[in-house]
Tab-separated table of C-alpha atoms and ligand atoms in Angstrom:
chain	number	residue	atom	x	y	z
A	1	MET	CA	17.395	-17.209	-21.497
A	2	SER	CA	17.621	-14.155	-19.034
A	3	ALA	CA	14.042	-13.090	-17.354
A	4	ARG	CA	11.761	-10.358	-18.115
A	5	ILE	CA	12.771	-7.666	-15.578
A	6	LEU	CA	9.564	-6.130	-13.712
A	7	GLU	CA	10.574	-2.571	-13.211
A	8	GLY	CA	8.826	-1.124	-10.195
A	9	LYS	CA	9.076	2.622	-11.521
A	10	THR	CA	6.779	1.321	-14.662
A	11	PHE	CA	4.169	0.035	-12.739
A	12	ALA	CA	4.272	2.595	-9.438
A	13	ALA	CA	3.882	5.432	-12.367
A	14	ALA	CA	0.765	3.698	-13.399
A	15	PHE	CA	-0.582	3.066	-10.173
A	16	ARG	CA	-0.025	6.884	-9.312
A	17	GLU	CA	-1.529	7.850	-12.666
A	18	GLU	CA	-4.620	6.051	-11.571
A	19	ALA	CA	-4.880	7.689	-7.605
A	20	GLY	CA	-4.566	11.180	-9.153
A	21	LYS	CA	-7.326	10.413	-11.995
A	22	ARG	CA	-9.526	9.329	-9.442
A	23	ALA	CA	-8.576	11.898	-6.853
A	24	ARG	CA	-9.463	14.694	-9.222
A	25	ALA	CA	-12.622	12.869	-10.120
A	26	LEU	CA	-13.858	13.250	-6.257
A	27	GLN	CA	-12.728	16.938	-6.432
A	28	GLU	CA	-14.988	17.275	-9.580
A	29	LYS	CA	-18.083	15.227	-8.391
A	30	HIS	CA	-18.388	15.735	-4.757
A	31	GLY	CA	-15.853	19.217	-3.980
A	32	VAL	CA	-13.885	16.764	-1.695
A	33	ILE	CA	-10.213	16.569	-1.771
A	34	PRO	CA	-8.664	13.252	-0.238
A	35	GLY	CA	-6.401	13.716	2.683
A	36	LEU	CA	-3.998	11.447	4.663
A	37	ALA	CA	-2.271	12.172	8.111
A	38	VAL	CA	0.770	10.451	8.895
A	39	ILE	CA	2.273	10.471	12.079
A	40	ILE	CA	5.270	10.018	13.170
A	41	VAL	CA	7.144	9.596	16.645
A	42	GLY	CA	10.446	10.186	17.107
A	43	GLU	CA	13.905	10.552	14.971
A	44	ASN	CA	14.174	7.253	13.120
A	45	PRO	CA	16.083	8.494	9.789
A	46	ALA	CA	14.812	6.168	7.641
A	47	SER	CA	11.463	6.501	9.042
A	48	LYS	CA	12.075	10.220	8.210
A	49	VAL	CA	12.543	9.428	4.485
A	50	TYR	CA	9.581	7.247	4.072
A	51	VAL	CA	7.253	9.744	5.455
A	52	ARG	CA	8.485	12.810	3.371
A	53	ASN	CA	8.234	10.269	0.478
A	54	LYS	CA	4.670	10.096	1.423
A	55	HIS	CA	4.284	13.515	1.474
A	56	ASN	CA	5.764	14.760	-1.435
A	57	SER	CA	3.578	12.079	-3.627
A	58	CYS	CA	0.508	13.450	-1.676
A	59	GLU	CA	1.523	16.914	-2.771
A	60	ALA	CA	2.116	15.625	-6.506
A	61	LEU	CA	-1.301	14.029	-6.866
A	62	GLY	CA	-3.532	16.619	-5.239
A	63	ILE	CA	-4.019	14.851	-2.172
A	64	TYR	CA	-4.191	16.827	1.396
A	65	SER	CA	-1.376	15.885	3.571
A	66	GLU	CA	-0.570	16.426	7.128
A	67	VAL	CA	2.244	15.262	8.664
A	68	ILE	CA	2.093	14.771	12.794
A	69	GLU	CA	5.520	14.850	14.417
A	70	LEU	CA	5.712	13.682	18.061
A	71	PRO	CA	9.149	13.554	20.071
A	72	GLU	CA	10.704	10.557	20.802
A	73	THR	CA	9.209	10.850	24.662
A	74	ALA	CA	5.731	10.967	23.576
A	75	THR	CA	3.244	8.785	25.747
A	76	LYS	CA	0.642	6.490	24.530
A	77	GLU	CA	-2.180	8.472	25.458
A	78	LYS	CA	-0.894	11.586	23.781
A	79	LEU	CA	-0.696	9.229	20.593
A	80	LEU	CA	-4.003	8.101	21.015
A	81	ALA	CA	-5.761	11.190	21.668
A	82	GLU	CA	-3.973	12.506	18.401
A	83	ILE	CA	-5.576	9.223	16.367
A	84	ASP	CA	-8.543	10.389	17.930
A	85	ARG	CA	-8.523	14.284	16.626
A	86	LEU	CA	-7.938	12.770	13.129
A	87	ASN	CA	-10.510	9.692	13.305
A	88	ALA	CA	-13.174	13.009	13.807
A	89	SER	CA	-11.293	15.107	10.863
A	90	ASP	CA	-13.604	16.177	8.034
A	91	LYS	CA	-10.434	17.091	5.911
A	92	ILE	CA	-8.518	13.367	6.841
A	93	HIS	CA	-9.638	10.135	5.145
A	94	GLY	CA	-6.466	8.257	5.558
A	95	ILE	CA	-4.347	7.695	8.817
A	96	LEU	CA	-1.263	6.232	9.394
A	97	VAL	CA	1.036	5.640	11.983
A	98	GLN	CA	4.628	5.408	10.727
A	99	LEU	CA	6.310	2.086	12.354
A	100	PRO	CA	8.217	1.078	14.247
A	101	LEU	CA	7.577	3.261	17.291
A	102	PRO	CA	9.879	4.028	20.081
A	103	LYS	CA	10.653	1.428	22.629
A	104	GLN	CA	8.670	2.673	25.212
A	105	ILE	CA	5.433	2.734	23.084
A	106	ALA	CA	6.252	-0.443	20.669
A	107	SER	CA	4.701	-2.972	23.125
A	108	CYS	CA	1.169	-0.774	22.972
A	109	GLU	CA	1.275	-0.909	18.777
A	110	VAL	CA	-1.685	-3.182	18.360
A	111	GLU	CA	-3.880	-1.082	21.028
A	112	ILE	CA	-2.246	2.039	18.830
A	113	LEU	CA	-3.160	0.454	15.385
A	114	GLN	CA	-6.912	-0.397	16.454
A	115	ARG	CA	-7.476	3.059	17.848
A	116	ILE	CA	-7.564	4.108	13.919
A	117	ASP	CA	-11.082	4.162	12.749
A	118	PRO	CA	-11.056	0.986	10.532
A	119	GLN	CA	-12.412	3.430	7.434
A	120	LYS	CA	-9.602	5.313	7.556
A	121	ASP	CA	-7.076	2.484	8.123
A	122	VAL	CA	-4.894	2.997	5.055
A	123	ASP	CA	-2.314	0.489	5.961
A	124	GLY	CA	-5.076	-2.106	6.252
A	125	PHE	CA	-3.755	-3.010	9.398
A	126	HIS	CA	-6.598	-3.104	11.604
A	127	PRO	CA	-8.623	-6.446	12.648
A	128	VAL	CA	-11.513	-5.299	10.532
A	129	ASN	CA	-9.898	-5.010	7.271
A	130	VAL	CA	-8.005	-8.068	7.886
A	131	GLY	CA	-11.013	-10.000	8.324
A	132	ARG	CA	-13.098	-8.149	5.438
A	133	LEU	CA	-10.096	-9.388	3.134
A	134	VAL	CA	-9.993	-12.894	4.443
A	135	THR	CA	-13.606	-13.006	3.708
A	136	GLY	CA	-13.577	-11.344	0.258
A	137	GLN	CA	-15.477	-8.047	1.520
A	138	LYS	CA	-14.620	-4.645	0.381
A	139	ALA	CA	-11.486	-3.888	2.666
A	140	LEU	CA	-8.710	-1.438	2.952
A	141	ILE	CA	-5.618	-3.644	1.783
A	142	PRO	CA	-1.991	-3.412	3.069
A	143	CYS	CA	0.096	-1.631	0.226
A	144	THR	CA	2.731	-3.922	-0.381
A	145	PRO	CA	1.269	-7.009	-1.057
A	146	HIS	CA	-1.826	-5.226	-2.836
A	147	GLY	CA	0.931	-3.674	-5.473
A	148	CYS	CA	2.545	-6.662	-5.705
A	149	LEU	CA	-1.024	-8.273	-7.311
A	150	LYS	CA	-1.733	-5.284	-9.301
A	151	MET	CA	1.698	-5.624	-10.741
A	152	LEU	CA	1.231	-9.069	-11.650
A	153	GLN	CA	-1.912	-8.252	-12.996
A	154	LEU	CA	-0.700	-5.368	-15.182
A	155	ALA	CA	2.225	-7.290	-16.479
A	156	GLY	CA	0.025	-9.761	-17.626
A	157	ILE	CA	1.019	-12.803	-15.147
A	158	PRO	CA	-1.408	-15.630	-14.932
A	159	ILE	CA	-2.713	-15.989	-11.121
A	160	ASP	CA	-6.029	-18.193	-11.957
A	161	GLY	CA	-4.746	-21.932	-10.868
A	162	ALA	CA	-1.119	-21.116	-11.014
A	163	ASN	CA	0.781	-22.558	-8.095
A	164	ALA	CA	1.790	-19.542	-5.820
A	165	VAL	CA	4.333	-19.735	-3.139
A	166	ILE	CA	5.079	-16.971	-0.471
A	167	ILE	CA	7.750	-17.326	2.069
A	168	GLY	CA	7.293	-15.259	5.273
A	169	ARG	CA	3.764	-15.040	7.147
A	170	SER	CA	4.314	-11.713	8.470
A	171	ASN	CA	0.829	-9.610	8.909
A	172	ILE	CA	1.957	-7.137	6.518
A	173	VAL	CA	3.063	-8.790	3.971
A	174	GLY	CA	2.740	-12.734	3.659
A	175	LYS	CA	-0.572	-13.235	5.144
A	176	PRO	CA	-2.240	-10.770	3.069
A	177	MET	CA	-0.813	-11.698	0.152
A	178	ALA	CA	-1.709	-15.166	0.464
A	179	HIS	CA	-5.220	-14.085	0.847
A	180	LEU	CA	-5.222	-11.830	-2.285
A	181	LEU	CA	-3.632	-14.635	-4.392
A	182	LEU	CA	-6.411	-16.659	-3.190
A	183	ALA	CA	-9.078	-14.590	-4.053
A	184	GLU	CA	-7.843	-14.760	-7.703
A	185	ASN	CA	-7.898	-18.469	-7.431
A	186	ALA	CA	-4.259	-19.129	-7.195
A	187	THR	CA	-3.422	-22.485	-5.055
A	188	VAL	CA	-1.487	-20.940	-2.426
A	189	THR	CA	1.157	-22.184	-0.119
A	190	ILE	CA	2.541	-20.282	2.786
A	191	CYS	CA	6.061	-21.295	3.710
A	192	HIS	CA	8.053	-20.199	7.056
A	193	SER	CA	11.051	-20.887	9.120
A	194	HIS	CA	9.566	-24.386	10.255
A	195	THR	CA	9.061	-25.405	6.536
A	196	LYS	CA	10.240	-28.901	5.769
A	197	ASN	CA	11.978	-29.309	2.323
A	198	LEU	CA	11.582	-25.568	1.253
A	199	LYS	CA	13.278	-25.886	-1.779
A	200	GLU	CA	10.850	-28.783	-2.749
A	201	VAL	CA	8.046	-26.632	-2.072
A	202	THR	CA	9.394	-23.386	-3.960
A	203	LYS	CA	10.351	-25.337	-6.963
A	204	LYS	CA	6.319	-26.125	-7.867
A	205	ALA	CA	5.721	-22.548	-7.678
A	206	ASP	CA	4.792	-20.627	-10.785
A	207	ILE	CA	4.657	-17.497	-8.794
A	208	LEU	CA	7.337	-17.124	-5.710
A	209	VAL	CA	7.100	-14.280	-3.384
A	210	ALA	CA	9.946	-13.758	-1.123
A	211	ALA	CA	9.354	-11.933	1.886
A	212	VAL	CA	11.680	-13.187	4.708
A	213	GLY	CA	14.375	-10.700	5.238
A	214	ARG	CA	17.399	-12.605	4.807
A	215	PRO	CA	19.954	-11.249	1.985
A	216	LYS	CA	19.868	-13.592	-1.093
A	217	PHE	CA	18.063	-16.279	0.527
A	218	VAL	CA	16.349	-17.497	-2.658
A	219	THR	CA	18.955	-19.033	-4.881
A	220	ALA	CA	18.406	-20.462	-8.242
A	221	ASP	CA	18.479	-23.949	-7.587
A	222	MET	CA	15.023	-23.407	-5.480
A	223	VAL	CA	13.176	-21.830	-8.786
A	224	LYS	CA	11.441	-23.421	-11.424
A	225	GLU	CA	12.341	-22.496	-14.737
A	226	GLY	CA	10.015	-19.686	-16.110
A	227	ALA	CA	8.575	-18.806	-12.719
A	228	THR	CA	7.506	-15.156	-11.798
A	229	VAL	CA	9.783	-13.996	-8.855
A	230	ILE	CA	8.477	-11.267	-6.466
A	231	ASP	CA	11.069	-10.088	-4.177
A	232	VAL	CA	9.828	-8.146	-1.284
A	233	GLY	CA	13.236	-8.006	0.665
A	234	ILE	CA	15.056	-5.087	1.589
A	235	ASN	CA	18.354	-5.887	3.249
A	236	ARG	CA	21.075	-3.434	4.149
A	237	ILE	CA	24.030	-5.359	3.882
A	238	ALA	CA	26.714	-2.519	3.817
A	239	PRO	CA	25.636	1.632	4.076
A	240	LYS	CA	24.872	1.556	0.917
A	241	LYS	CA	24.350	-1.375	-0.742
A	242	LEU	CA	20.559	-2.817	-0.472
A	243	VAL	CA	20.072	-6.592	-1.759
A	244	GLY	CA	16.836	-8.418	-1.588
A	245	ASP	CA	15.740	-11.586	-0.599
A	246	VAL	CA	16.555	-13.160	-4.231
A	247	ASP	CA	20.018	-13.959	-5.320
A	248	PHE	CA	19.063	-11.921	-8.237
A	249	GLU	CA	22.039	-12.313	-10.624
A	250	ASN	CA	21.751	-15.922	-10.432
A	251	VAL	CA	17.863	-16.470	-10.472
A	252	LYS	CA	17.432	-14.014	-13.310
A	253	GLU	CA	18.660	-16.541	-15.254
A	254	VAL	CA	16.088	-19.367	-14.420
A	255	ALA	CA	12.993	-17.377	-13.581
A	256	GLY	CA	10.690	-15.818	-16.502
A	257	ALA	CA	10.151	-12.499	-14.814
A	258	ILE	CA	11.815	-11.215	-11.906
A	259	THR	CA	11.246	-7.835	-9.572
A	260	PRO	CA	15.055	-6.324	-8.908
A	261	VAL	CA	16.138	-4.681	-5.379
A	262	PRO	CA	16.454	-1.869	-5.403
A	263	GLY	CA	14.033	-0.623	-8.187
A	264	GLY	CA	11.214	-3.283	-7.721
A	265	VAL	CA	8.385	-3.642	-5.356
A	266	GLY	CA	9.763	-0.883	-2.833
A	267	LEU	CA	8.558	1.629	-5.451
A	268	LEU	CA	5.052	0.139	-5.792
A	269	THR	CA	4.531	0.604	-1.825
A	270	VAL	CA	3.730	4.740	-1.778
A	271	ALA	CA	1.978	4.380	-5.363
A	272	MET	CA	-0.529	2.021	-3.520
A	273	LEU	CA	-1.173	4.319	-0.446
A	274	MET	CA	-2.225	7.177	-2.730
A	275	GLN	CA	-4.854	4.670	-4.050
A	276	ASN	CA	-5.648	3.557	-0.519
A	277	VAL	CA	-6.398	6.902	0.245
A	278	VAL	CA	-8.215	7.839	-2.579
A	279	THR	CA	-10.326	4.330	-1.684
A	280	ALA	CA	-11.034	5.418	1.824
A	281	CYS	CA	-12.301	9.060	0.789
A	282	GLU	CA	-14.552	7.004	-1.981
A	283	MET	CA	-15.627	4.603	0.666
A	284	GLN	CA	-16.299	7.192	3.085
A	285	LEU	CA	-18.640	9.079	0.370
A	286	GLU	CA	-20.595	5.929	-0.111
A	287	LYS	CA	-21.989	6.059	3.402
B	1	GUN	N1	7.339	1.274	8.272
B	1	GUN	C1	7.617	0.612	7.078
B	1	GUN	N2	6.540	0.276	6.044
B	1	GUN	C2	5.468	0.458	6.820
B	1	GUN	C3	4.230	0.655	6.319
B	1	GUN	O1	3.959	0.027	5.341
B	1	GUN	N3	3.494	1.232	7.414
B	1	GUN	C4	3.427	1.815	8.460
B	1	GUN	N4	2.718	2.323	8.971
B	1	GUN	N5	4.421	1.635	8.887
B	1	GUN	C5	5.886	1.105	8.134
């Protein structure tokens, strides 16, 4: 039997609606409009599309949005000064520096991201937020793994006691995903390029998350019958052809539920960013 397809658009719409509702409540109760600032450095075409999507999503939900466009040649000092200004702004509750940064400042990425006030760190990349997530405190959580967790919950996929296997150990997806599932009482295994007998590990997964960055890396023989398979990969294999990290056509015949690419978890990220902006605003008002 073919798997249940977990369509990103259904879940993203629900998450956006929730963000919009909470944004309106903030305005009614506190007279505050949540605000997001996105800094983009240079002319990366994909980044420009992502930033426009974020801006449009804010506008649709009544969230204030500022896009700061810096030239390709911008110095680290200029970028840090911009972050300082936004850290001090009453209108801005969330700050995001679009990645990747151009070559001349890419090596300063850690310093740049750490300059963002942790309370406004809507990417959840600041070590303060990472530490809060790991220790079970209220945190701003990276958007993609947070979206995956909320999708599993809304879809009614059991997490408590489940065997969850994550392929990939990035700071943006793999590691936060592991901590989120652990906090929901899954038994969590993280696999990576040095993992031995990968297939033996993935075959035991009730929930399998692929975040490797390799097209069709997860094949049907690696998946347990009835498992939930979440594909976080976005790999461009031709100018107009995107595929995930999962061999969707074959894996869907084994899995119980699966996310497609495109049209899967990629759609959740911006919706969760909207929620993070609202959450950041709520947390700042609580202080
Ligand atoms: N570029 C691609 N994805 C992301 C993301 O989640 N956050 C930031 N800041 N840049 C990105």
